Amino acid sequence: MTIIATQALTKTYGGGVTALADLTVDVDAGVIGLVGANGAGKSTFIKIMLGLLAPSSGEVRVLGIDPVTETDKVRARVGYMPENDCLPPDVSASEFVTHVGRLSGLPKTAARERASESLRHVGLYEERYRQIGGYSTGMKQRVKLAQALVHDPDLLLLDEPTNGLDPAGRDAMLTLVHRIGNEFGISVVVCSHLLGEVERICDSLIAIEAGHLLRADRISSMTTASDVLAVEVSEGTDELAAALSALGFAVTPEGRLLLVPLESDSAYDKVLQAVAELDLPLHRLDQRRHRVAELFTTKETADV
Amino acid sequence: MSEAGVIHDIGYQRYTGPRLGRGALLRALYVHGLRATFGFGRSAKSKIFPWGVAGIVLLVAVINAAVRSQTGTWLFDYYAFDDGMSWLVIFFVAIVAPELVSRDLRSGVLPLYFSRPLRAADYVIAKVAALVTAVWLLLGVPQFIMFLGGAFTTKTGMKGVWHEVGLLLPGWAYSVLWAFVFASISLLIASLTGKRAFAAGGIVAVFLMTAPVVGVLSVLPSETSRHLAGLASPMSLISGVEGWLRDRHDLGIDVGNFGVIYGIEAFCLITACLLLLLARYRKVASL
């Protein structure tokens, strides 16, 4: 089922700034990654989908409904989690989520039930009776997610849900988003500027740059440039580079690091073994996440 | 076969119940706002001020009713009660209006509201209605106490009660006028800043700073300027409307033959404030 469909969607702001240009996408249900650098037009796209902004030209359908003409219908079925801080500090999470649940059209008792349900699903239990002001960033992000989930939407729009979280919190949030998409049966659009982060949990991906569509496809059908291993040794960097090249790796030096593409499962072991055989002091060995910029550069070179 | 005390995760349940329309959202926001004006659902600290003001106003009404039942004469009537309490009401709206709107601006909660089927107009209507109701209750309930005092001590039986009702209803209407003026001006000022202290200061300033202007204008030698002096401040404006509608010239402000101008200005002032408030939230709602 098509969740979001746009046809030559264009948004030009008053000052002549083009935020979205000729965007045509057609995405299926599931977890959808919306990636792009800051200012690429992600937020504009989300606002258009919510009916907060009217497109300058082109058409958009969310869940088969036009958000321009039938704004209320779309909003009743969509949950939105903004990027910025948006929680009042002096009420408890349970009161707040109940309140916004009522503003989504739930009757009083249903709002209360759904509020505690959605807070439980995001992993807030007894804490939900405490004032939000005392919460950690991770807990606040969870409350923001819960308020988007309270009216049982068919589509969630999450704007940078991992913003400001530590690595553990990031993983927990991504796992949660993945669960919502797969177990709850709710489609999710995850906005991010970190491609490596969203590609782990997404079924499909929309990449935009400066308002233009770079790619929109299912993850599986993308020629996924596999992960890169960054190796740093205190000395003998050149020897190691030579040894790895001899093993058939396309090694690229980057400062004091060596970047080795991880093409197969055994690659990791082979690199380790090469280091051990040369008896070099290993400093660092970490799996690099792709950034959107890398996708963009590979795309451009592919075009040439 | 589940053991006691074990909570089973039954997974995510889809919601299949009713979903209400915009009217219900507006009502929910209105009730939420009205409760907030008197500090319900908020900390004990935020109850102190509204209930303090309410307590004083009620006390004044009770004393007035008591004096009347003993001596048979008012200390002041329903209209003079509103005029006399206006300073307290200013402080009430200066605290409560920022509580209603500045708080939402400050916490950035508005994107959550406006991404739901709620429009800028609904938000404005709900907040204005909440504050108008709160101010009206603040004035109307004491007026009702004064009415009870009068109605139970009347010497002319049912006729006296009906006479008293005839006095109370215009008094209530006058309180509605006060409520609209206070609510529209104070909400407009409060909607401009997310800082509650600034908003409160701004509201008090607008009401208090205009009072001396009236004073200066009314001592000018010109007869016309004396009649029109009341237009400069919201409070004397309302007294002027009262003078015009009751055709009285012995009140605080003598409006002469210019009464209708007071009426027009009051109407325009309220309308302009509400339209500006709406324009403000149209802009906020588009994020």
Coordinates of C-alpha atoms in Angstrom, one line a residue, chain A residues 52 71-72 75 80 82 85-88 90 95-96 99-100 102-107 114 120-121 147 151-154 184-186, chain B residues 9 11-15 18-20 22 25 28-29 32 41 103 107-109 111-119 196 285-287:
Chain A
L52 CA 1.0 23.1 7.8
T71 CA -6.0 18.6 6.4
D72 CA -8.0 17.4 9.4
R75 CA -3.8 15.0 10.8
Y80 CA 4.2 14.0 14.5
P82 CA 9.1 17.5 16.2
D85 CA 12.0 20.6 22.7
C86 CA 8.2 20.7 22.9
L87 CA 7.3 19.5 26.4
P88 CA 6.0 21.7 29.3
D90 CA 5.7 21.4 35.1
E95 CA -1.1 14.2 32.2
F96 CA 0.5 15.7 29.2
H99 CA -4.1 16.1 27.2
V100 CA -2.7 15.9 23.7
R102 CA -7.8 14.6 23.9
L103 CA -6.7 17.2 21.4
S104 CA -6.4 14.4 18.8
G105 CA -10.0 13.7 19.3
L106 CA -10.0 10.8 21.8
P107 CA -12.8 10.8 24.5
R114 CA -4.2 5.3 25.4
R120 CA 4.3 1.9 28.5
H121 CA 5.2 1.0 24.9
Q147 CA 2.5 11.8 22.4
H151 CA -4.1 8.6 19.1
D152 CA -3.0 5.4 17.3
P153 CA -2.0 6.9 14.0
D154 CA -1.4 5.0 10.8
F184 CA 2.6 -2.3 15.8
G185 CA 1.8 -2.1 12.1
I186 CA 2.3 1.7 11.9
Chain B
D9 CA 2.7 -7.9 27.5
G11 CA 1.5 -6.2 22.6
Y12 CA 0.3 -3.2 20.8
Q13 CA -3.5 -2.7 20.6
R14 CA -5.0 -0.7 17.8
Y15 CA -7.6 1.9 18.9
P18 CA -14.7 6.9 18.4
R19 CA -12.6 9.8 17.3
L20 CA -14.2 13.2 18.0
R22 CA -12.9 19.7 16.1
L25 CA -11.0 19.4 20.7
A28 CA -11.2 20.0 25.7
L29 CA -8.8 22.9 25.2
H32 CA -8.1 22.6 30.2
G41 CA -4.2 20.4 37.5
R103 CA 3.5 29.0 28.8
S107 CA 7.6 25.2 26.2
G108 CA 7.3 25.0 22.4
V109 CA 4.2 22.8 22.7
P111 CA 3.8 22.4 17.1
L112 CA 2.2 19.4 18.9
Y113 CA -1.1 21.2 19.0
F114 CA -1.1 22.5 15.4
S115 CA 0.0 19.2 13.9
R116 CA -3.3 17.8 15.2
P117 CA -6.7 18.7 13.7
L118 CA -6.7 22.0 15.6
R119 CA -6.6 25.3 13.9
R196 CA 5.7 35.0 31.8
A285 CA 0.6 27.7 13.6
S286 CA 2.5 27.5 10.3
L287 CA 5.5 26.8 12.6

